Every structure is written in C-alpha cells, then in structure tokens.
mmCIF file of C-alpha atoms and ligand atoms in Angstrom:
data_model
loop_
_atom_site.group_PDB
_atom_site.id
_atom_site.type_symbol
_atom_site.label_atom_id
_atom_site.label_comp_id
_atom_site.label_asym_id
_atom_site.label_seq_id
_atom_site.Cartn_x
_atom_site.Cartn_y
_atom_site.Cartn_z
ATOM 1 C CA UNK A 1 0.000 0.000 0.000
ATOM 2 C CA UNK A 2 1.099 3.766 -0.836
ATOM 3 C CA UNK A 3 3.131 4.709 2.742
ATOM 4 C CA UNK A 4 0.628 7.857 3.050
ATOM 5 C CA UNK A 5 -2.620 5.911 2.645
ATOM 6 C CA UNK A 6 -0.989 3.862 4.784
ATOM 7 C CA UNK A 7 -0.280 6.483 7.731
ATOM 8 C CA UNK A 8 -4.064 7.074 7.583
ATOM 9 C CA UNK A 9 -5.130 3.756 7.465
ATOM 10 C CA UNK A 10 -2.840 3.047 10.371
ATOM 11 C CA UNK A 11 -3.694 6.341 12.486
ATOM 12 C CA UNK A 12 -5.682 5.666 15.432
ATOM 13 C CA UNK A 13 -7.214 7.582 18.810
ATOM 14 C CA UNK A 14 -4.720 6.481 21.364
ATOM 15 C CA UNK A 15 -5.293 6.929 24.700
ATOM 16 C CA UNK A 16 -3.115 4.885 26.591
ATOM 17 C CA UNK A 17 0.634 6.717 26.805
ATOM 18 C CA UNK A 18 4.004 5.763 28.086
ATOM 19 C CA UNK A 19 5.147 8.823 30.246
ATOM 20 C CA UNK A 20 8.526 8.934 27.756
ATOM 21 C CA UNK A 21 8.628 12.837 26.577
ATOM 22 C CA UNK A 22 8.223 13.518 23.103
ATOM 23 C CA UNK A 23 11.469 15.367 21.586
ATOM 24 C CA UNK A 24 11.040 19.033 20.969
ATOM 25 C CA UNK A 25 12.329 18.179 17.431
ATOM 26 C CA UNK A 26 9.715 15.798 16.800
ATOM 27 C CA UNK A 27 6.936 18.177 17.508
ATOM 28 C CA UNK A 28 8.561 20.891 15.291
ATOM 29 C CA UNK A 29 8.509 18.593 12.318
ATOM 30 C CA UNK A 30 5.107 17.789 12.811
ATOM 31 C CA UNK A 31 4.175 21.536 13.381
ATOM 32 C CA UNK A 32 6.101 21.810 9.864
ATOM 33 C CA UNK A 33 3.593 18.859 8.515
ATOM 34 C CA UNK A 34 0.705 21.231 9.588
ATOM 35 C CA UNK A 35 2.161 24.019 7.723
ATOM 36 C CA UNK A 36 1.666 22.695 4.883
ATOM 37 C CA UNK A 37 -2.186 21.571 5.013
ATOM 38 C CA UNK A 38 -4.138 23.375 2.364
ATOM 39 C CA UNK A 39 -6.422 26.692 4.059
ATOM 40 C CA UNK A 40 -8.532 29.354 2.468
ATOM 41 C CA UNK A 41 -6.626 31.851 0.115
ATOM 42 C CA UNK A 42 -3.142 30.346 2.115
ATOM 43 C CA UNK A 43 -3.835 32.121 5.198
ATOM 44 C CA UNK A 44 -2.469 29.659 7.210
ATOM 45 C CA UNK A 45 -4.387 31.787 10.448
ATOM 46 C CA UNK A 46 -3.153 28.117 12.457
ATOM 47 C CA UNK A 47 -1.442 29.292 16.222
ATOM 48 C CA UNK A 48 -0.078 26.386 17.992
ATOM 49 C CA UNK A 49 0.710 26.276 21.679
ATOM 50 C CA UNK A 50 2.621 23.607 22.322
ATOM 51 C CA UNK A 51 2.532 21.850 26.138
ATOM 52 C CA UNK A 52 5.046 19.252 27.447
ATOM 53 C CA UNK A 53 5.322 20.661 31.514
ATOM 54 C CA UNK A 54 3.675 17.343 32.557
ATOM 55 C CA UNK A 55 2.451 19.315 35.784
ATOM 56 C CA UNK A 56 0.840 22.017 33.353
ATOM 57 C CA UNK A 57 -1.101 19.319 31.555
ATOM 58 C CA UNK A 58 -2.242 17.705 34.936
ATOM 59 C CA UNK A 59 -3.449 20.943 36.029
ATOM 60 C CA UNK A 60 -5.530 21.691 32.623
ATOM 61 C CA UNK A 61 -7.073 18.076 32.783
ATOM 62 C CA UNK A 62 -8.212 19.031 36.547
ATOM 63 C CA UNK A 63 -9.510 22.207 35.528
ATOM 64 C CA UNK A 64 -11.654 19.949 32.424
ATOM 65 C CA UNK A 65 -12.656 17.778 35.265
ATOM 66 C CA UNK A 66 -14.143 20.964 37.198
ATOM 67 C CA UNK A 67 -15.455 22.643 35.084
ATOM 68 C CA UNK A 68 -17.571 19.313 33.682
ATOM 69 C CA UNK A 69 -18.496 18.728 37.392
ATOM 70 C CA UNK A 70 -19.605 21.888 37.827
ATOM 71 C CA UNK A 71 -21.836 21.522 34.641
ATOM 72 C CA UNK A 72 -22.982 18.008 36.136
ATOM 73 C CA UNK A 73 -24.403 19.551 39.295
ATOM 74 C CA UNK A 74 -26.229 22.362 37.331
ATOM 75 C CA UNK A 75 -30.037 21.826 38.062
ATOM 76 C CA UNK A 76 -31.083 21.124 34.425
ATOM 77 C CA UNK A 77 -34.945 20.174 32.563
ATOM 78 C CA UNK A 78 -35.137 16.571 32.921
ATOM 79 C CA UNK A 79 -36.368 16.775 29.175
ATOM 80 C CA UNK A 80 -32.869 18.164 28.523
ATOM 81 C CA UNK A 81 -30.957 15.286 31.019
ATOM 82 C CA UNK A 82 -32.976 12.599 28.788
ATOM 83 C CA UNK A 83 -32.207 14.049 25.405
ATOM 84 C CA UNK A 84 -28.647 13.663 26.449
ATOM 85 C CA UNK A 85 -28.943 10.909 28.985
ATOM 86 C CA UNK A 86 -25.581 8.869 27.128
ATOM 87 C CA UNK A 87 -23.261 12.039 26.993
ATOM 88 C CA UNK A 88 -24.058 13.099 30.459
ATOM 89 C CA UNK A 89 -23.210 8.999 31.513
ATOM 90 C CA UNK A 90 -20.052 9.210 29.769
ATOM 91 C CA UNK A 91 -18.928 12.300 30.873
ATOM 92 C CA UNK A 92 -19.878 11.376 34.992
ATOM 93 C CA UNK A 93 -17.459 8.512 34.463
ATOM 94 C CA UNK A 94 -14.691 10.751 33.361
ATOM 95 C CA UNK A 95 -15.570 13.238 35.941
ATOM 96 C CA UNK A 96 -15.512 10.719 38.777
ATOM 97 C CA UNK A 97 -12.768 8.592 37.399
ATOM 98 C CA UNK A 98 -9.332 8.509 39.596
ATOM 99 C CA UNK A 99 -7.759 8.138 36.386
ATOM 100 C CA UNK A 100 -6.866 11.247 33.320
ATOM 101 C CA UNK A 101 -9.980 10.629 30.831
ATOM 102 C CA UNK A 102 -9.457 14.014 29.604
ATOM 103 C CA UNK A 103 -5.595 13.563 28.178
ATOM 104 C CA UNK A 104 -4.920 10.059 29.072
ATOM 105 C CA UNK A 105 -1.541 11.489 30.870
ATOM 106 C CA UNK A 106 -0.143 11.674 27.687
ATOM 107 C CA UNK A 107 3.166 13.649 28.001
ATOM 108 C CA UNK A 108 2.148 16.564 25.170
ATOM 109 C CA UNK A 109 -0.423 18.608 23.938
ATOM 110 C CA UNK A 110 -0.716 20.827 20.948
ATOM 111 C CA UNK A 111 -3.784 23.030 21.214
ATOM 112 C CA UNK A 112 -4.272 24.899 17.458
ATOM 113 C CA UNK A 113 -6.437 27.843 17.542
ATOM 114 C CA UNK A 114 -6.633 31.228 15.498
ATOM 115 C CA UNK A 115 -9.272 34.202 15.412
ATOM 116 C CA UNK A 116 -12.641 33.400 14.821
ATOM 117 C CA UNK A 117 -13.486 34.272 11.096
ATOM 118 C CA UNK A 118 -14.187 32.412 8.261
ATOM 119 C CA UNK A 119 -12.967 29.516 6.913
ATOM 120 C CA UNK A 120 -10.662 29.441 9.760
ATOM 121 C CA UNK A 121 -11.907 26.083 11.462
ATOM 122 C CA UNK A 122 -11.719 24.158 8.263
ATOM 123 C CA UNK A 123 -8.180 25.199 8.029
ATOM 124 C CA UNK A 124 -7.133 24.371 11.677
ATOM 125 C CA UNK A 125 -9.222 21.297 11.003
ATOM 126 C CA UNK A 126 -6.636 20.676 8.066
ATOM 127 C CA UNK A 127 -3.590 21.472 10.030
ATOM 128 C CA UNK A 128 -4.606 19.410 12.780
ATOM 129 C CA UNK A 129 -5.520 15.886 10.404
ATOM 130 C CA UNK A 130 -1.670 16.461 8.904
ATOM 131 C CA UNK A 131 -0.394 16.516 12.669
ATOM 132 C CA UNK A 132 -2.352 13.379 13.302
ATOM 133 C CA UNK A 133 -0.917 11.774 10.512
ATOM 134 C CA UNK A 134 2.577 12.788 10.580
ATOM 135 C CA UNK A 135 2.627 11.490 13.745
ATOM 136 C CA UNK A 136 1.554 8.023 13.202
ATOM 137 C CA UNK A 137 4.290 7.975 10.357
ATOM 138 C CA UNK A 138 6.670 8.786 13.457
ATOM 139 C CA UNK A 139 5.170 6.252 15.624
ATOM 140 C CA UNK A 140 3.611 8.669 18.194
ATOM 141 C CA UNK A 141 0.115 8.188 18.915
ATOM 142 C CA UNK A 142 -2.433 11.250 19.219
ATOM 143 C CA UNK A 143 -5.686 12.227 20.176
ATOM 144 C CA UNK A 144 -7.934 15.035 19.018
ATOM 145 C CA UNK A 145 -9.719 15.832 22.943
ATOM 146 C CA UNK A 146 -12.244 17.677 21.511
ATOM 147 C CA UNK A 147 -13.937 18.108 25.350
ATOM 148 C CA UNK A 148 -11.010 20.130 25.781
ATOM 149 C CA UNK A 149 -12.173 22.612 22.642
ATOM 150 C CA UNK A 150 -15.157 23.263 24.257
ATOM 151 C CA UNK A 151 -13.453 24.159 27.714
ATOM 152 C CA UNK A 152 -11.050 26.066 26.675
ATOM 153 C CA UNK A 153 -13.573 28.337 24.867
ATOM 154 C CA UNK A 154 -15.636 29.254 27.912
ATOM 155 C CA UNK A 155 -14.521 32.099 29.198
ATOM 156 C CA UNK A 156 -11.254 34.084 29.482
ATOM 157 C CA UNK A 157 -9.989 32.421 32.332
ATOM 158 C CA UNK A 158 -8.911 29.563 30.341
ATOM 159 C CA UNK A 159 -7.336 31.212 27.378
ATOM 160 C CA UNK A 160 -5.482 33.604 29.915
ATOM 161 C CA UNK A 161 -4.050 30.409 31.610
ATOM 162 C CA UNK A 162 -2.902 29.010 28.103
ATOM 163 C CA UNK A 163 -1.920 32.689 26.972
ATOM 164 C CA UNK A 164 -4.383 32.237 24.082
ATOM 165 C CA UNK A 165 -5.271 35.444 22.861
ATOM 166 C CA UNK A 166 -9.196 36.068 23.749
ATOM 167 C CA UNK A 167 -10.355 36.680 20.558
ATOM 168 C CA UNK A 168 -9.373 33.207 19.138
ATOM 169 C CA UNK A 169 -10.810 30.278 19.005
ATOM 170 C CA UNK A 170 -9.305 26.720 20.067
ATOM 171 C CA UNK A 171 -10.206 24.451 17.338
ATOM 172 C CA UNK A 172 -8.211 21.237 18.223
ATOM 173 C CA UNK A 173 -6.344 20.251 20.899
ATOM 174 C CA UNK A 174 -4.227 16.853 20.268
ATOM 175 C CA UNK A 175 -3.080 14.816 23.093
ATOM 176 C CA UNK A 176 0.346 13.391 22.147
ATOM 177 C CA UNK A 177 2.818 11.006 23.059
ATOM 178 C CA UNK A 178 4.437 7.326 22.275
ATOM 179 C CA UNK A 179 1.481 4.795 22.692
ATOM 180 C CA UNK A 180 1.788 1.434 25.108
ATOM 181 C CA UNK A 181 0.712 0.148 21.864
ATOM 182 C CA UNK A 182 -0.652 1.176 18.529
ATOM 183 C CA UNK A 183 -3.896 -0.854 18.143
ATOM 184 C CA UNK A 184 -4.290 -3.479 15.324
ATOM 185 C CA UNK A 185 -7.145 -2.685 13.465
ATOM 186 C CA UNK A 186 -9.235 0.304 12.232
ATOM 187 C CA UNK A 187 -12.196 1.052 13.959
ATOM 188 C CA UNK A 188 -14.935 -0.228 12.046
ATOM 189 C CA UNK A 189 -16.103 2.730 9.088
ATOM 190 C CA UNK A 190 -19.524 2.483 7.616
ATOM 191 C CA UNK A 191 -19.553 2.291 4.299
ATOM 192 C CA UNK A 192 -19.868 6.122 2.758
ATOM 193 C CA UNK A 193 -22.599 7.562 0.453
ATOM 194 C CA UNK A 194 -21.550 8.379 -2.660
ATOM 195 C CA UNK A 195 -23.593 10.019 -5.206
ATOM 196 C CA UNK A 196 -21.976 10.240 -8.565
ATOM 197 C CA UNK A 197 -23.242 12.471 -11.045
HETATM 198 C C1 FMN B 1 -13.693 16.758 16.664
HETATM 199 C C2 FMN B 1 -13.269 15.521 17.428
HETATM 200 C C3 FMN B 1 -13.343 15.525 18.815
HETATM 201 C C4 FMN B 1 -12.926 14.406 19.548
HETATM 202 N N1 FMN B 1 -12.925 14.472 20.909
HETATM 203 C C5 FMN B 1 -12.475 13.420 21.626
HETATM 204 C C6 FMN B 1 -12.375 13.508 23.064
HETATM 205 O O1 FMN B 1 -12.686 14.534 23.669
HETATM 206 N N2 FMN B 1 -11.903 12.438 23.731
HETATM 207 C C7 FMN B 1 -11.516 11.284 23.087
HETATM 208 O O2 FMN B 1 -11.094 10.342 23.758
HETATM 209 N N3 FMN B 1 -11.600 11.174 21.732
HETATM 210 C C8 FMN B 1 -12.045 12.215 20.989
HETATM 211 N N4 FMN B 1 -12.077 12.149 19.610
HETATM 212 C C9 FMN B 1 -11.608 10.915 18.932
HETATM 213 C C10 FMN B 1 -12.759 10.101 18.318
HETATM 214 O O3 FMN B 1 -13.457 9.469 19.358
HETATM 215 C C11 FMN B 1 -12.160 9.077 17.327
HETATM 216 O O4 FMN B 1 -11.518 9.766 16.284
HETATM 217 C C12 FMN B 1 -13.212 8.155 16.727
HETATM 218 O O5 FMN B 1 -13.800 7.348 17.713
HETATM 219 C C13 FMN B 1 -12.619 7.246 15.654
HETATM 220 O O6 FMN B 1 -11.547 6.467 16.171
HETATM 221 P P1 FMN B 1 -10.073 6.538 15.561
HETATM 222 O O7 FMN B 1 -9.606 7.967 15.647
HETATM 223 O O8 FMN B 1 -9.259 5.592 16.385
HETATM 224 O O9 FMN B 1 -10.143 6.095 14.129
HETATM 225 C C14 FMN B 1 -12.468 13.245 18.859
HETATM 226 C C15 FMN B 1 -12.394 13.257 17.462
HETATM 227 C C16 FMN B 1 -12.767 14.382 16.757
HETATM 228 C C17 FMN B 1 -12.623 14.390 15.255
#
C-alpha cells in the first residue's frame, strides 16, 4: 500500500501513553507537517501552543474535570438530562474517574487555535488531520480531545491560563505522546454515500 494511505489507514485515537517525553524536534517537524495543510486563500491563520510541563497538563485536565463537574451539578430540565442521557453517563465517568480521561496522561499537547473568522476552522481542522498523521508515520500516537475545545472556549480564564489570545478560538487540541501500543485494526467505518453524477 502507498506509505501515506498507509499512515491514515494506520492512524488511530490512542489513549493509553508511556510517560517517555516527546522530543522538541519531533513536535517541530510535525508543526512543519501542519504548515503545509491546504487553508482558504493560504492564510495559514493556524497558532499552535505547544505543552510538554507534565504538571501544566495535569493541572488543565483538573480544571476539564471541574469545570464538567460543575456543569454536572447544574439543576437542568429533565427533558434536557434525557435528550442527552448517554453524553451526560459518559462524561460522569470521566468526571468521577481517579484516572486522566481528559488527556490520558499523555506527556504533550498541541492546542491549534486562530481568530474566529471564516474559513478558519476548516483550516485548523486541516492542520490538525496532517499533525495526526505525521505522527503516526513517526510512531507517536495522538488524540484530538475535543472536550477540551469546548473548555477552553468558555470564558477568558482559560485562554489567559494558556496565553491564548481572547479573541481566538481553540479548534483542536491533540493529546500526544508514544502509545503502550498502537492498536491493530481500524475502527470499524460504515460504508460512505456516494452520489456520482
Ligand atoms: C472533533 C473531534 C473531537 C474528539 N474528541 C475526543 C475527546 O474529547 N476524547 C476522546 O477520547 N476522543 C475524541 N475524539 C476521537 C474520536 O473518538 C475518534 O476519532 C473516533 O472514535 C474514531 O476512532 P479513531 O480515531 O481511532 O479512528 C475526537 C475526534 C474528533 C474528530
């Protein structure tokens, strides 16, 4: 098989890490794999802050865990609770759990975000799926924690913290590392619809 069909074949969520760091040079060459995803008229808007203070991720994934606790104890309409009854289950047992279900302790996070205008997610969304790649084809493992997106866009407390300017938007935020193990198969994809015209 062609080695970059491959790499996405082969890329998967992980989310168990070994606590090894990842080299600075690593994650510069697959910041320079995001540079060259395609965005709208080339603006390449992409800002990437770039985490590997293990105590500085700890801290974010305990301010996730608050802040979805917080949410949790919110009296809500029960019509509300039952429309959502699965995502509220899952995210109690990440809330409650004694273990890191928000980054899976991996060692590194890259959080891409840029100002808010148009176009500007699909081309973080870009940037982001070449990191993901890139680093399957270096044997890291990644994971987009997209619970993290929505945290670190409430509020300015948050973007203060990660010295994300407040008029940007976080649009991915990878969790990064070297895997326990990469797993064997794909998850299973449903077969897409295709109209041809
Ligand atoms: C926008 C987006 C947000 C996601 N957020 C999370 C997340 O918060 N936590 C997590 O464990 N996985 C998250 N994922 C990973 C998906 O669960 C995963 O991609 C999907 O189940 C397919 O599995 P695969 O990536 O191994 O092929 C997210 C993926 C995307 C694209």
């Amino acid at each position: 098989m062609n080695e970059t069909i491959s790499s996405i074949k082969n890329r998967r969520s992980i989310r168990k890490f070994l606590p090894d760091p990842v080299p600075k040079e690593v994650i510069l060459e697959l910041i320079e794999a995001a540079k060259y995803a395609p965005s709208s008229h080339n603006r390449q808007p992409w800002n990437f802050t770039i985490i590997t203070d293990k105590a500085v991720i700890d801290g974010l994934s305990q301010d996730i865990r608050g802040w979805y606790d917080s949410l949790m104890n919110l009296s809500l309409p029960l019509s509300f609770i039952q429309e959502v009854r699965k995502s509220v289950r899952e995210m109690r047992k990440r809330v409650n759990s004694d273990q890191d279900l928000f980054f899976y302790n991996a060692p590194a996070l890259i959080i891409i975000h840029a100002p808010n205008k148009e176009f500007f997610c699909q081309d973080c969304s870009c940037a982001d799926e070449n990191i993901l790649i890139a680093a399957r084809s270096l044997g890291l493992g990644s994971c987009w924690i997209g619970f993290a997106d929505i945290v670190f866009n409430k509020g300015m407390k948050m973007k203060r913290k990660l010295h994300i300017p407040v008029n940007h938007r976080v649009m991915a935020t990878i969790a990064l590392g070297y895997p326990i193990k990469f797993p064997e198969n794909a998850l299973p994809r449903k077969e897409p619809k295709i109209d041809w015209i």
